[in-house]
Coordinates of C-alpha atoms in Angstrom, one line a residue:
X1 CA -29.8 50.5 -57.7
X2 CA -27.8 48.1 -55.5
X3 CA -26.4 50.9 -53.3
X4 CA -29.9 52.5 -53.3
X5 CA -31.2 49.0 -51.7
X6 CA -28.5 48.3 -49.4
X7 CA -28.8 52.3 -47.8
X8 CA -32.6 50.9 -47.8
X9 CA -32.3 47.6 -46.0
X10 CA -29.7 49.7 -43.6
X11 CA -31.6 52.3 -42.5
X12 CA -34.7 50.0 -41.8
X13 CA -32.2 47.6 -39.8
X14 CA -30.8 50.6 -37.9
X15 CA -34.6 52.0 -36.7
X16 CA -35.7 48.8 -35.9
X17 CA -32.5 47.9 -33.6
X18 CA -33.0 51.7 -32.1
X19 CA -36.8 51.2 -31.2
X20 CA -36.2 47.1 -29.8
X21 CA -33.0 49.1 -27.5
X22 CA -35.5 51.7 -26.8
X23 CA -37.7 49.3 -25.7
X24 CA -35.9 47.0 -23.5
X25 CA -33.9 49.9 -21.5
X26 CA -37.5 51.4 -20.7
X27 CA -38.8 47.9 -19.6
X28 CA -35.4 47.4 -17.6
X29 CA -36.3 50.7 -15.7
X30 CA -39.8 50.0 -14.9
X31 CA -40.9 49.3 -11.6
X32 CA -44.0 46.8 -12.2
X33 CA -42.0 44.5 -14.2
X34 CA -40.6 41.1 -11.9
X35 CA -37.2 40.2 -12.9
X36 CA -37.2 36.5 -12.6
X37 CA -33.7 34.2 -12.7
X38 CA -33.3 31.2 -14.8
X39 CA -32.0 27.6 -13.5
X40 CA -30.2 26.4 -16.2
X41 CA -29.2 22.9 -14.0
X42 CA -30.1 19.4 -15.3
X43 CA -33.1 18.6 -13.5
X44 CA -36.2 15.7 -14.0
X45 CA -39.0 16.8 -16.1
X46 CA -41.2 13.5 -14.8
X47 CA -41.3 10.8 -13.0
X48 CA -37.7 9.2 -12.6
X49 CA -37.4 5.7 -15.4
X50 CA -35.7 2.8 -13.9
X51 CA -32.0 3.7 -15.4
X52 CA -32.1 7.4 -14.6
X53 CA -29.2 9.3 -14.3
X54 CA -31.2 12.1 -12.8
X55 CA -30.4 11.1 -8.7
X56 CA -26.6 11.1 -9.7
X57 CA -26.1 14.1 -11.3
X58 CA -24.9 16.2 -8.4
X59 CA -22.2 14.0 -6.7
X60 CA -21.2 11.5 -9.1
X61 CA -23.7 9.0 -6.7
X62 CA -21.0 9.5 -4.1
X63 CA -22.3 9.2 0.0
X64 CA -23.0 12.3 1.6
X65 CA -20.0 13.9 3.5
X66 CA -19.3 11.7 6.3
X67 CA -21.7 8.9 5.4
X68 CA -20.2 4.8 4.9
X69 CA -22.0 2.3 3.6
X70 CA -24.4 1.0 5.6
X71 CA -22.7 -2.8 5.7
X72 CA -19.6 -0.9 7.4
X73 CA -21.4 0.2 10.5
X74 CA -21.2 -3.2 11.7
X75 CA -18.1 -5.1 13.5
X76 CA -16.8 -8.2 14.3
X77 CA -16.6 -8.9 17.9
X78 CA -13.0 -8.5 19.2
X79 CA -11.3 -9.4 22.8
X80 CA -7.3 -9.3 24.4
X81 CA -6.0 -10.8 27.0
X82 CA -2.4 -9.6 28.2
X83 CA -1.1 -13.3 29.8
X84 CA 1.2 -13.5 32.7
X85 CA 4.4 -13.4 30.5
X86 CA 3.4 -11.1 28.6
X87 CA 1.5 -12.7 25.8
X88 CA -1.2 -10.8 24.0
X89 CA -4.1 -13.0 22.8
X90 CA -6.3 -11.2 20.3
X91 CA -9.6 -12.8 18.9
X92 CA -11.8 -11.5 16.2
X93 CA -14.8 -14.3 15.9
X94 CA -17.0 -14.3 12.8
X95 CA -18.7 -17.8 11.2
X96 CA -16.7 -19.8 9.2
X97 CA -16.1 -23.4 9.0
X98 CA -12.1 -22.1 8.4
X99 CA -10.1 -21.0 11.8
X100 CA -6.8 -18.6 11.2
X101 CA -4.2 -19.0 14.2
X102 CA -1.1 -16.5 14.0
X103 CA 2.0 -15.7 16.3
X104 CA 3.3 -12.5 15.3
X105 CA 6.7 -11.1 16.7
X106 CA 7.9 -8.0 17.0
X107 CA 11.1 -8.3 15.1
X108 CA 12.4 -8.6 11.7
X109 CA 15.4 -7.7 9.5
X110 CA 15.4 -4.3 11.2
X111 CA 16.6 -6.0 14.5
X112 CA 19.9 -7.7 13.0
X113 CA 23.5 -6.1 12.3
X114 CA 25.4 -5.6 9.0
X115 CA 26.8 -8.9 10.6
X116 CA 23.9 -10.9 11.7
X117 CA 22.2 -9.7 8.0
X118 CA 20.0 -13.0 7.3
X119 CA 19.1 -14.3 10.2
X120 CA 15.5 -13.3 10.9
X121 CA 15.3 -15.1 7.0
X122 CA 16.8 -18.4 8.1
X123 CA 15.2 -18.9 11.4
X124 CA 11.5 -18.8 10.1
X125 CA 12.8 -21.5 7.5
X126 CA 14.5 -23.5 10.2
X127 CA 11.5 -23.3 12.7
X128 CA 10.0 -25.8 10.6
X129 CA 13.3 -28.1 10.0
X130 CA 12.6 -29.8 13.3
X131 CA 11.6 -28.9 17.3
X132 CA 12.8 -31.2 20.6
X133 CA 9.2 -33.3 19.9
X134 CA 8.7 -33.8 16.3
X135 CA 11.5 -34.4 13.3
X136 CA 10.7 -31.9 10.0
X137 CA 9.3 -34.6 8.1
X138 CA 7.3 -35.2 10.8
X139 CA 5.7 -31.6 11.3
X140 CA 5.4 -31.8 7.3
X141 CA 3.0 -34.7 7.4
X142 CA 1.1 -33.5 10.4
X143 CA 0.0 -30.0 9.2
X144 CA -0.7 -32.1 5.9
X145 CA -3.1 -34.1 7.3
X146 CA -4.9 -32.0 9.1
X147 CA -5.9 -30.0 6.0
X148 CA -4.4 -26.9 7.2
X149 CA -1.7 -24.0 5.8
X150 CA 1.4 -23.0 7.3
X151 CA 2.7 -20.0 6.4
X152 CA 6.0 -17.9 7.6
X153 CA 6.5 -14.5 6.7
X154 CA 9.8 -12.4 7.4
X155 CA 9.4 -8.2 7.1
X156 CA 11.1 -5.7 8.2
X157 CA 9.9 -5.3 12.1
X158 CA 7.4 -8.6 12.3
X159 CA 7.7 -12.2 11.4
X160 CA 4.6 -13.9 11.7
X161 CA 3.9 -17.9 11.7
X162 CA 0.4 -18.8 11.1
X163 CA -1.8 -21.8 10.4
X164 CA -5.6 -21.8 8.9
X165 CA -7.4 -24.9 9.8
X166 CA -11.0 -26.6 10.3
X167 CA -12.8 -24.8 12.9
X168 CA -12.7 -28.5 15.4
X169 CA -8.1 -28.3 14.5
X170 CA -8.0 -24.9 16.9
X171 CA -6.3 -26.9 19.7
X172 CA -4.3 -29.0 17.8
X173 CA -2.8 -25.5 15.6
X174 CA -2.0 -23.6 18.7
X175 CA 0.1 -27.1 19.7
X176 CA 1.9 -27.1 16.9
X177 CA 2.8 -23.7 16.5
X178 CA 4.0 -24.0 20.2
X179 CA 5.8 -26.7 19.7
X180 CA 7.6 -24.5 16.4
X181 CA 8.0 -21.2 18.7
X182 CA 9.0 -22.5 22.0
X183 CA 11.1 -25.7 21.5
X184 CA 13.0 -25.5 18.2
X185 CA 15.7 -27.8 17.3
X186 CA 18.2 -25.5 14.8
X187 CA 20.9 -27.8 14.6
X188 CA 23.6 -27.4 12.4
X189 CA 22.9 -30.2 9.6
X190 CA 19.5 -28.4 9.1
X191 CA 21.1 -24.8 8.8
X192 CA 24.1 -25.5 6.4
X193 CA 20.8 -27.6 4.4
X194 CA 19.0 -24.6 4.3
X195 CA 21.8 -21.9 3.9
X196 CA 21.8 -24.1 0.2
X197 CA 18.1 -23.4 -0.5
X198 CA 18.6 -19.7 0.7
X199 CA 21.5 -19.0 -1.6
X200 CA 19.6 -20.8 -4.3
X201 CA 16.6 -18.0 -3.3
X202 CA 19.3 -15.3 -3.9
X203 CA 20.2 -15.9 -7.3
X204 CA 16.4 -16.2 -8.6
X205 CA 16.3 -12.7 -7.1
X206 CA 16.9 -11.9 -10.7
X207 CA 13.7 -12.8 -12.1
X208 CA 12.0 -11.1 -9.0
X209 CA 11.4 -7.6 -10.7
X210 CA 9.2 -6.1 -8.4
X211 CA 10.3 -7.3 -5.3
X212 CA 14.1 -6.8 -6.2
X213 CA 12.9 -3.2 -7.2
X214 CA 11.2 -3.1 -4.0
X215 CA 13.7 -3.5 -2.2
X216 CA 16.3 -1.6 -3.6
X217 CA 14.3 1.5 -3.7
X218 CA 14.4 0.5 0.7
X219 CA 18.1 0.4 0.5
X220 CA 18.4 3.5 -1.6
X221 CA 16.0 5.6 0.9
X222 CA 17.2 4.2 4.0
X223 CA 21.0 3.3 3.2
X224 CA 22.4 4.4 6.8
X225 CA 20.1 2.2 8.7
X226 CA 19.0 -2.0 8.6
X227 CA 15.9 -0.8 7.7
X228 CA 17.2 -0.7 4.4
X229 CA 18.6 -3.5 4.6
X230 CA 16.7 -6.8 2.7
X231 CA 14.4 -9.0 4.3
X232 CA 16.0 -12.2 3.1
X233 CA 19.7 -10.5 4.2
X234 CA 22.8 -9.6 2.4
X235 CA 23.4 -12.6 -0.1
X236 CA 27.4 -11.4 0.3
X237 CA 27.0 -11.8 4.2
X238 CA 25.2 -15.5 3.5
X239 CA 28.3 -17.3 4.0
X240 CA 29.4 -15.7 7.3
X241 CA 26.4 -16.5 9.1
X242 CA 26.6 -19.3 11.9
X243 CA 24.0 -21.7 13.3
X244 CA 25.0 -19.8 17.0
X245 CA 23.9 -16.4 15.5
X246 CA 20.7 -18.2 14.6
X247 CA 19.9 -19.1 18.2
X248 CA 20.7 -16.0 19.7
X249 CA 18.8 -14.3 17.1
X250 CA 15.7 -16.6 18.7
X251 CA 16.7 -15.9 22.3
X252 CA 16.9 -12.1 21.9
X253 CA 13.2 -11.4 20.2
X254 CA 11.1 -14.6 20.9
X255 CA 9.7 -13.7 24.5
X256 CA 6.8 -12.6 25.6
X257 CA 6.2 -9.2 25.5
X258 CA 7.4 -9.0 22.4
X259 CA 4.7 -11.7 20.8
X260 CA 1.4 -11.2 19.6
X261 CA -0.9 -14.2 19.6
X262 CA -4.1 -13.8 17.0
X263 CA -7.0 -16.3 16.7
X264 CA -10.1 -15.4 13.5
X265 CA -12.7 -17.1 12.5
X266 CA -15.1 -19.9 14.2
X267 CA -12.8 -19.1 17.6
X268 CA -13.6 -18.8 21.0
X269 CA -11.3 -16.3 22.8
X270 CA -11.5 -18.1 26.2
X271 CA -10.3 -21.6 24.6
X272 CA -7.7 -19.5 22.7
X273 CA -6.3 -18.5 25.7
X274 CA -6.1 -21.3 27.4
X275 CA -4.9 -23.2 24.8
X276 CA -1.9 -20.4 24.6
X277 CA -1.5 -20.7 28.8
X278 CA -0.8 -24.2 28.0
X279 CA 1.3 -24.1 25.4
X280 CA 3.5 -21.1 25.5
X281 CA 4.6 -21.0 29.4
X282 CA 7.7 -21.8 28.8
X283 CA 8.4 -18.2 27.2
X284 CA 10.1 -15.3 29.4
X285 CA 8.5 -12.0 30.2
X286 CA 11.5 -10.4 28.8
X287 CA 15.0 -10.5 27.8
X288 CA 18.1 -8.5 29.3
X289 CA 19.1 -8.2 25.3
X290 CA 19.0 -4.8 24.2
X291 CA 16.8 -4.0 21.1
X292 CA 19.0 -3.2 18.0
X293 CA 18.7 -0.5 15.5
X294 CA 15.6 1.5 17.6
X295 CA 17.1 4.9 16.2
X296 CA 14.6 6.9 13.8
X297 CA 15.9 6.2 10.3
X298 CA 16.7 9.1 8.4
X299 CA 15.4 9.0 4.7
X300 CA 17.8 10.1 2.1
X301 CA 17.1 11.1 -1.5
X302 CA 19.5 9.6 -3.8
X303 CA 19.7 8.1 -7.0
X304 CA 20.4 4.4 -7.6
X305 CA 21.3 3.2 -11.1
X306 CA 21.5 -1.4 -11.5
X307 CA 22.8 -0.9 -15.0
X308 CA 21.8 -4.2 -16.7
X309 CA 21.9 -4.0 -21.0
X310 CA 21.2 -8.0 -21.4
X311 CA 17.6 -7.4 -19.4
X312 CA 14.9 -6.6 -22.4
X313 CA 13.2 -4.2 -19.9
X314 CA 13.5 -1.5 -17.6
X315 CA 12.2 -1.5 -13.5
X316 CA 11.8 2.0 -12.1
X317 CA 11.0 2.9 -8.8
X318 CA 10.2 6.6 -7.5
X319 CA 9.8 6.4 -3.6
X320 CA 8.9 9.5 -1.4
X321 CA 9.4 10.6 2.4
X322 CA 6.6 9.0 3.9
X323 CA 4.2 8.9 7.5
X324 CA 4.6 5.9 9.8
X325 CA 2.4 4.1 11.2
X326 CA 0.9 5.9 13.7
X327 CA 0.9 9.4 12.0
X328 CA -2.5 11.4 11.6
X329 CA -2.0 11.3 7.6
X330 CA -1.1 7.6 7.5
X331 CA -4.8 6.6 6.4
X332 CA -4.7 9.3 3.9
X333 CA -1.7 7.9 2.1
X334 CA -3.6 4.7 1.6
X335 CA -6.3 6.6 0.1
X336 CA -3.7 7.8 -2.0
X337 CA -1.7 5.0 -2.7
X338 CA -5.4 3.8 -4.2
X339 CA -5.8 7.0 -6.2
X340 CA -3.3 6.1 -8.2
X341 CA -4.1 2.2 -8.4
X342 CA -2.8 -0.2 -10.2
X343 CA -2.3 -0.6 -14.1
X344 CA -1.8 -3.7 -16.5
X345 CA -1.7 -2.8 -20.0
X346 CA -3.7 -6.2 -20.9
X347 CA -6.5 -5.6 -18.3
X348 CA -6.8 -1.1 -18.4
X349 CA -6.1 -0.3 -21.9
X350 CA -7.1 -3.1 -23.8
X351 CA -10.2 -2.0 -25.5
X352 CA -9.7 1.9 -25.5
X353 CA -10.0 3.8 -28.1
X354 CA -8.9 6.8 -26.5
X355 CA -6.5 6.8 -23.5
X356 CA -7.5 9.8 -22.6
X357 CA -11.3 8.8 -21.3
X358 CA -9.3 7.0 -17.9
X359 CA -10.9 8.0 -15.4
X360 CA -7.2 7.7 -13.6
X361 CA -5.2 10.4 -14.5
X362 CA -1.8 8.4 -14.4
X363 CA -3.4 5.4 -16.6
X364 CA -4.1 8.2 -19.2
X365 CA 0.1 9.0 -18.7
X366 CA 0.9 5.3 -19.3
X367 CA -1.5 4.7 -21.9
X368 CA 0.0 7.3 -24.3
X369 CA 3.1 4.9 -23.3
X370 CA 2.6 2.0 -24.7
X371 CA 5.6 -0.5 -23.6
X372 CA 5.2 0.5 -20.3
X373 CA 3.0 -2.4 -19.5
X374 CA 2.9 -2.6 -15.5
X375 CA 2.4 0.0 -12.7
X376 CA 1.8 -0.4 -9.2
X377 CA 1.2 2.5 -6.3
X378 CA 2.9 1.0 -3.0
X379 CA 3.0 2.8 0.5
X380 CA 5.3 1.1 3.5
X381 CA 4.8 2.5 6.7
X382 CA 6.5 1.4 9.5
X383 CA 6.9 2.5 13.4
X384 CA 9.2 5.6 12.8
X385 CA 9.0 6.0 9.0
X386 CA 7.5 5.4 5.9
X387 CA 7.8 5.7 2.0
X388 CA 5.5 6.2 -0.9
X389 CA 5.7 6.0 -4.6
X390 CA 5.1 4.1 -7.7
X391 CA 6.8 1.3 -9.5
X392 CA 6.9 0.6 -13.2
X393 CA 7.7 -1.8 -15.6
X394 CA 8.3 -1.4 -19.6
X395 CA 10.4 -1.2 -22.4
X396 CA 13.9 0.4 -22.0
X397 CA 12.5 2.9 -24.6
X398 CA 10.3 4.7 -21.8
X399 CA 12.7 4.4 -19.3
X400 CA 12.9 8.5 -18.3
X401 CA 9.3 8.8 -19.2
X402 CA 8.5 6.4 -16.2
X403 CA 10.4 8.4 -14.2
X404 CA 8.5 11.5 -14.9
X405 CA 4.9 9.6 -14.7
X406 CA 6.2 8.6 -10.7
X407 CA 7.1 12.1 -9.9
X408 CA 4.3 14.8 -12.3
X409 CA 1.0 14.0 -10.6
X410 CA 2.6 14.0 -6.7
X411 CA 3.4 17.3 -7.9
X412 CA -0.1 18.0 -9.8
X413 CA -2.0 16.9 -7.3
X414 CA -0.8 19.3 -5.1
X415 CA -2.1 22.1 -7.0
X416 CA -5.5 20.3 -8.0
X417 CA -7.3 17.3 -7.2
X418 CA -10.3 16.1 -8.9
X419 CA -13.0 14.8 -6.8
X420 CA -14.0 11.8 -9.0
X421 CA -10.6 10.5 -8.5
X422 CA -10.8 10.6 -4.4
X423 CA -15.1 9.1 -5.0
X424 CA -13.0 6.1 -7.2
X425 CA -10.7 5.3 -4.4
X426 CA -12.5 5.9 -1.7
X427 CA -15.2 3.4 -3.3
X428 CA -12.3 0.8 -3.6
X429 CA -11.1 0.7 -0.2
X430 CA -14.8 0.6 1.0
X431 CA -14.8 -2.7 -1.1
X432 CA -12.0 -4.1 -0.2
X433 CA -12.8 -2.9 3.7
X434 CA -16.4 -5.1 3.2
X435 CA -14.3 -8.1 1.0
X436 CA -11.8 -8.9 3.3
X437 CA -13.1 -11.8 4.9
X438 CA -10.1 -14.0 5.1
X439 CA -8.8 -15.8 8.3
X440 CA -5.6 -15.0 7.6
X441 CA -5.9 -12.0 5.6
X442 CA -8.2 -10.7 9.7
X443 CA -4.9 -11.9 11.5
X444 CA -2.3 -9.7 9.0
X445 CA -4.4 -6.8 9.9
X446 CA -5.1 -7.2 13.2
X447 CA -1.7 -8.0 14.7
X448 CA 0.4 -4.9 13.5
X449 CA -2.3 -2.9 15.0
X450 CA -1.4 -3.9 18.1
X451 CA 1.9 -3.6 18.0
X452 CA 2.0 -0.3 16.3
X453 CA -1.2 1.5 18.1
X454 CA -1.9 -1.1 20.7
X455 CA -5.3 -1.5 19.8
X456 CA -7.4 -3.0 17.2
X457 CA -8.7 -0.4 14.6
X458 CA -12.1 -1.7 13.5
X459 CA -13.4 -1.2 10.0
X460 CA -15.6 1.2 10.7
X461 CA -13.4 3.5 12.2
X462 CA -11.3 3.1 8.6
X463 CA -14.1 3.8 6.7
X464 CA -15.4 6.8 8.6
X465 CA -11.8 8.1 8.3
X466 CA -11.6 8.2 4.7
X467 CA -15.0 9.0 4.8
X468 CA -14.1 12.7 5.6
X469 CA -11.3 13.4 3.3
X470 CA -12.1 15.0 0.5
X471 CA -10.4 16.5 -3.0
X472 CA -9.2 19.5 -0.7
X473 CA -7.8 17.4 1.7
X474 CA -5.9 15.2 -0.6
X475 CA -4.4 18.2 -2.2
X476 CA -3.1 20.2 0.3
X477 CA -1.7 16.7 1.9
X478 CA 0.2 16.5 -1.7
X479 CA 1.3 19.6 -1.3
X480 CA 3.4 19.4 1.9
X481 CA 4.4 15.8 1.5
X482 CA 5.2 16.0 -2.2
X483 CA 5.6 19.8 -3.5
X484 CA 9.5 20.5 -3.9
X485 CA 10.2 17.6 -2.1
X486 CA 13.2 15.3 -2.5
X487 CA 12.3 11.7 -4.6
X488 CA 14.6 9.1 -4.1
X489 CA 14.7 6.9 -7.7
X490 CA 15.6 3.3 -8.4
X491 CA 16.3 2.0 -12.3
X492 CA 17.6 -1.3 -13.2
X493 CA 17.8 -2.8 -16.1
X494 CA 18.9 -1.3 -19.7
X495 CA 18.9 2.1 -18.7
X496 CA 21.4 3.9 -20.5
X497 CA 19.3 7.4 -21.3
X498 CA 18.7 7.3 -17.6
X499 CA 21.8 6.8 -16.1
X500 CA 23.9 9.4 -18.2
X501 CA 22.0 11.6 -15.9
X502 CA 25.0 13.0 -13.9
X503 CA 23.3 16.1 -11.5
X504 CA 20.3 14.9 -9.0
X505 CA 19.1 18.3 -9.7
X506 CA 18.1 17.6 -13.2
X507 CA 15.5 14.7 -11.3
X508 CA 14.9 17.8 -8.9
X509 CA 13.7 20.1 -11.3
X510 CA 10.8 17.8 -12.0
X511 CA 9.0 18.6 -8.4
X512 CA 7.9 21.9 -9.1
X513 CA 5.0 23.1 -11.3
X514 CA 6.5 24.7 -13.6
X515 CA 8.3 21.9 -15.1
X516 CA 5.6 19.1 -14.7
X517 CA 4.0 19.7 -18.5
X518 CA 5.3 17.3 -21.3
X519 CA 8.0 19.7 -22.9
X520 CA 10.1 19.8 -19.8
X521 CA 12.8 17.0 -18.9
X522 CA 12.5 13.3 -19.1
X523 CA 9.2 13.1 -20.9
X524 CA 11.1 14.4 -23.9

């Protein structure tokens, strides 16, 4: 009876499938029937609430190709003036009841010798010891009461000296720093004083994890030139140096051409440069010193191992061949350099429950990490070179899986790159293009733009640049900068797993894509 049934139940299945076939390939070959297509994408159905989602649906809410926010359009006034020795006086006005004054100079560690290593550092210390007019203490209490900020930076090719004050102090700030540029005293009882503090600087370079990183991964990728060389100098050459080397040091960069004077803020440029007429005459056009070190350095990819077992943690730092300043992908790298961000374990993975939903494809890496607690994305470019990469910081546990996490997604990326990544950090440097409103923060900008492209660069012109890279660009700029290319890495720290490494090759391996998934190398 059962079989009976199921034959019966068959057979009427079967003729009704054969007549609905029958059916549908006659009504497929017909003539008067329209064939109509479906659109299967997300759309409205009614009038659009306050919180829809509907307007964002195709580009994330991203501009249109091209487009920058509308507040970007606009500029802040800027004017130079090239004095008669040689002086260039920038301005960049905006309202403020603050004024930012700045001399930049065109020289830095890169400009001394494996002999003079250090100098640069102790002559913006000593500037402020004491000029021919006012004692230290004296310049101390000055800048004290006038409310204002002195601050002296030494890098690689600029040292800058600047001073933010009330906007009615301009006058007396240009004096001042004058006073500090073109009359120093650097006598010997100040520079043996502050050869002290400066070795005292060098042995808290310990504590200094980043920055010591930092610079290592410099001396590891540029080991054949100063470049490489740190910006505080050798602490082994410290007690070599003389107060004579100091002095020269100041005679062969401080002239004019080789200074760029910056004013921001409630400013007038005219005042500005009169006020610099005054007060920096007594400068030369030039020097008859040659310029040290102006070969192109030549960036080597190396391995560099500070073995350190009584550190708790581990600092790695995977640096790349890099654009300099004035290359046509220089912008792009700080688009990527913003890709991959910046990470603190406390502030991006606190209160996920799944790594995986970061909407930055490294912070997912770190997060399935969890000692690694701190990661920052750095790009230095200077006049003739450059370098890119990541720093990390975390338990010696994870030491060869931060490794891999600096070199997998330069690699990745230049296979595929996902547009909301590039919408992300594009959408930060738009904010931090509109939030940069500083004094100083407008002279630090302004200044190396001169030197390096002589001319100012406004924001606008930043933002339509980045405005037209997209996901496509960014890969393919991977891809030739990053694909099979050579990493130079930095550890320090307890790094045993890491430094039994014999063979560079073994790091190598790990810039091709067939050996950037998780069962390859030092992930494991």
């Amino acid at each position: 009876m059962f079989n009976h049934l199921s034959k019966r139940f068959y057979t009427i299945g079967s003729k009704a499938l054969k007549n609905n076939m029958r059916r549908f390939a006659m009504r497929s070959m017909s003539t008067q029937v329209t064939k109509t297509g479906h659109d299967y994408s997300i759309k409205p159905t009614g009038d659009l609430k306050q919180f829809s989602k509907a307007p964002i649906l195709e580009n994330f809410g991203e501009l249109q190709y091209g487009e920058i926010p509308e507040p970007l359009k606009y500029v802040r006034p800027f004017e130079q003036t090239t004095l008669s020795n040689g002086i260039r006086v920038c301005t960049e006005g905006f309202n403020s009841e603050l004024a930012g004054v700045g001399v930049f100079i065109n020289a830095g560690s890169r400009d001394e010798t494996l002999d003079t290593s250090g100098t640069a550092f102790l002559l913006e210390r000593l500037l402020l010891k004491g000029t021919e007019n006012r004692t230290g203490s004296e310049l101390v209490s000055e800048i004290e009461n006038l409310g204002a900020t002195y601050e002296g930076k030494t890098h690689r090719e600029i040292s800058s000296h600047t001073l933010k004050v009330l906007k009615n102090d301009v006058s007396k700030a240009v004096e001042i720093l004058g006073d500090l540029i073109t009359n120093p005293l650097l006598n010997e009882n100040a520079f043996e004083a502050e050869r002290e503090v400066v070795s005292q600087i060098h042995e808290n370079n310990i504590n200094e994890y980043e920055r010591t990183t930092l610079q290592a991964s410099h001396n590891n990728a540029f080991r054949e030139h100063m470049i490489g060389q740190p910006t505080r100098g050798d602490r082994d050459n410290l007690p070599n140096l003389t107060i004579d080397q100091v002095r020269q040091f100041h005679a062969d960069n401080y002239y004019g051409d080789n200074i760029v004077i910056v004013g921001s803020g409630n400013i007038s440029h005219q005042d500005l440069v009169d006020l610099v007429e005054t007060h920096f005459a007594s400068l030369p056009k030039t020097t008859s010193a040659t310029k040290n070190n102006t070969e192109r350095p030549i960036y080597i990819p190396a391995l560099q191992m500070m073995r350190d077992d009584e550190m708790y943690n581990s600092n790695v730092g995977v640096f790349y061949d890099a654009p300099s300043r004035s290359h046509p992908d220089f912008y792009a790298f700080e688009l990527l350099k913003r890709i991959f961000g910046t990470y603190r374990l406390d502030k991006n993975a606190e209160h996920l429950n799944d790594v995986a939903k970061q909407y930055n494809a490294l912070h997912g890496m770190i997060g399935d990490l969890p000692d690694v607690t701190i990661h920052n994305s750095h790009y230095f470019a200077y006049s003739d070179c450059g370098i890119f990469g990541n720093y990390f910081f975390g338990n010696e546990v994870f030491t060869r899986q931060m490794n891999y996490c600096g070199m997998v997604l330069n690699t990745t990326y230049g296979h595929y790159m996902n547009d909301v990544e590039v919408f992300r950090a594009r959408n930060k440097y738009y904010n931090e293009l509109l939030s940069n409103e500083g004094v100083i923060s407008s002279l630090h900008d302004i200044a190396p733009q001169i030197f390096y492209l002589g001319r100012r660069v406004p924001r606008s012109e930043i933002a339509k640049r980045i405005a037209y890279i997209d996901a496509y660009h960014m890969k393919n700029l991977c891809y030739d900068w990053f694909y099979d290319a050579e990493p130079s890495l930095t550890n320090w720290g307890p790094i045993e797993g890491i430094s039994a490494i014999g063979s560079y090759k073994y790091i190598k391996n790990h810039t091709y894509s067939t050996v950037t998934n998780a069962h390859h190398g030092l992930y494991c």
